[in-house]
Amino acid sequence: MSTDVRCLLVETEPYPLVRLLGVLDSPTVETVRTALLTCLADQAGTAIVDVSGLAVGHPGSLAVFHEVAVEIAEWPVGRLLLYAPPGPLPGWDGARATVTGSLDEAYRQLDAGVGARLSVRLSPAVGAARRARELVADGCGRWDVPELADSACIAVTEMVNNVVVHAETPMTVRLGLRDGALHVAVRDWSLRPAVHSGPAPTTSAGGRGLLLIDTVARRWGTSMLTDGKIVWAVLHAEDAPPV
C-alpha cells in the first residue's frame, strides 16, 4: 500500500479548506505536519482540513493533528478544524481534535474563535523594521493594550532584522490579540534556521540578536515549514515593564 500523502488547497474563502489524500502512518507523519504548518502559515494560521480521503495506517499517527494545533496556538491566528463528511470518523479519538461533518459548522466555529489581527508584507530592505513597528503601534492602539507596544516593538524589530540580514527574503509580519496576549510572528521564505545571536548592521535598529526577545516575551520560538519558517513570540501585559 502506498504511503504517499498529498495536501491540496481546495478553497480559500471564507476560510482555507485543505484536503489530505493518502495514508497517514509513521513514514508520512512529518510530511503531513510540515505541509499543514506551511499551508496554515500561508493562510494566516487558520484552516479547515478535509480528512475524508485520508486512510489511517497507524492510529498513533493521528497525534500529528494535536501537535500542529498546539504549535499554531502560539501564532497570531492559530485554528485548525478537521472536516469529514458526512460526520465523525470511527477511531479518530487519537487526533484529539473536533471532527465535524458540516462545513457550515466549521465556519461558525472559526468565526467565533478568530480574534483581532493585522498583517503586512515587507521586502528585506532598510525601513522594514520601522514599518513593522508601525504595525505594532497601530495594533496596540486599536486593541487598547498600549502597555505592550514597547516590548512588542523590541521583539518585532529583532525578528524583521533577522530576516533582512540572514534570510534575505520577503516576509509577512502578523499581529494578533487573543485572551489578552499579544502574538507576533514573522514568516520568511528561507530554510536557514533563525540566527539567535550576532549583530545586524549598525545602521539598523536593534541588532542585538533574537535572544533579546527572551527579555520581553513569555514564550517564543520557530516553526519550520517546507519553504521557510515562522519566528513567533507571545507577550502578556503583566510581564511588561512599568511605564
Short mmCIF file of C-alpha atoms in Angstrom, two decimals, residues 140-227:
data_model
loop_
_atom_site.label_atom_id
_atom_site.label_comp_id
_atom_site.label_asym_id
_atom_site.label_seq_id
_atom_site.Cartn_x
_atom_site.Cartn_y
_atom_site.Cartn_z
CA CYS A 140 -1.71 48.04 20.34
CA GLY A 141 -3.58 51.32 19.93
CA ARG A 142 -6.61 49.73 18.25
CA TRP A 143 -6.82 46.94 20.81
CA ASP A 144 -6.21 49.12 23.87
CA VAL A 145 -3.02 47.38 25.01
CA PRO A 146 -0.56 50.31 24.85
CA GLU A 147 1.48 48.77 27.67
CA LEU A 148 2.60 46.03 25.26
CA ALA A 149 3.74 48.35 22.47
CA ASP A 150 7.35 48.87 23.60
CA SER A 151 8.03 45.18 24.27
CA ALA A 152 6.35 44.08 21.04
CA CYS A 153 8.36 46.65 19.07
CA ILE A 154 11.58 45.20 20.50
CA ALA A 155 10.51 41.68 19.53
CA VAL A 156 9.34 42.52 16.02
CA THR A 157 12.45 44.61 15.33
CA GLU A 158 14.72 41.67 16.08
CA MET A 159 12.55 39.27 14.05
CA VAL A 160 12.46 41.53 11.00
CA ASN A 161 16.15 42.43 11.15
CA ASN A 162 16.97 38.73 11.33
CA VAL A 163 15.16 38.24 8.02
CA VAL A 164 16.77 41.29 6.42
CA VAL A 165 20.31 40.29 7.42
CA HIS A 166 20.24 36.48 7.30
CA ALA A 167 17.23 35.19 5.32
CA GLU A 168 17.15 37.97 2.72
CA THR A 169 13.66 37.05 1.50
CA PRO A 170 10.32 38.86 1.50
CA MET A 171 8.42 38.43 4.76
CA THR A 172 4.95 38.66 6.25
CA VAL A 173 4.55 40.23 9.69
CA ARG A 174 1.42 39.22 11.59
CA LEU A 175 -0.01 40.50 14.83
CA GLY A 176 -2.95 39.14 16.81
CA LEU A 177 -4.62 39.60 20.20
CA ARG A 178 -6.22 36.63 21.94
CA ASP A 179 -7.23 36.32 25.59
CA GLY A 180 -5.24 39.41 26.48
CA ALA A 181 -1.99 38.12 24.98
CA LEU A 182 -0.29 39.74 22.01
CA HIS A 183 1.00 37.25 19.43
CA VAL A 184 3.67 38.46 16.99
CA ALA A 185 5.09 36.42 14.10
CA VAL A 186 7.30 36.92 11.06
CA ARG A 187 7.15 34.43 8.19
CA ASP A 188 10.04 34.26 5.71
CA TRP A 189 10.95 32.04 2.76
CA SER A 190 14.38 30.85 3.83
CA LEU A 191 15.15 27.35 5.10
CA ARG A 192 18.13 28.67 7.04
CA PRO A 193 17.43 28.38 10.78
CA ALA A 194 16.86 31.66 12.57
CA VAL A 195 20.12 33.15 13.84
CA HIS A 196 19.73 33.63 17.58
CA SER A 197 22.66 35.96 18.10
CA GLY A 198 25.00 38.23 16.23
CA PRO A 199 24.83 41.86 15.19
CA ALA A 200 22.86 43.40 12.38
CA PRO A 201 24.37 46.36 10.53
CA THR A 202 24.92 49.37 12.78
CA THR A 203 22.60 51.37 10.55
CA SER A 204 19.59 49.27 11.62
CA ALA A 205 17.54 49.48 14.77
CA GLY A 206 18.01 46.57 17.13
CA GLY A 207 20.77 44.27 16.03
CA ARG A 208 21.21 42.57 19.38
CA GLY A 209 20.02 39.17 18.17
CA LEU A 210 16.85 37.15 18.61
CA LEU A 211 17.80 36.21 22.17
CA LEU A 212 16.74 39.74 23.14
CA ILE A 213 13.17 38.52 22.60
CA ASP A 214 13.66 36.42 25.75
CA THR A 215 13.64 39.60 27.80
CA VAL A 216 10.21 40.78 26.60
CA ALA A 217 8.24 37.65 25.60
CA ARG A 218 6.81 34.96 27.82
CA ARG A 219 7.31 32.39 25.05
CA TRP A 220 8.93 32.47 21.62
CA GLY A 221 10.20 30.01 19.08
CA THR A 222 10.48 28.92 15.45
CA SER A 223 8.17 26.78 13.29
CA MET A 224 9.97 25.26 10.31
CA LEU A 225 7.99 24.99 7.05
CA THR A 226 8.55 23.28 3.71
CA ASP A 227 9.76 26.54 2.17
#
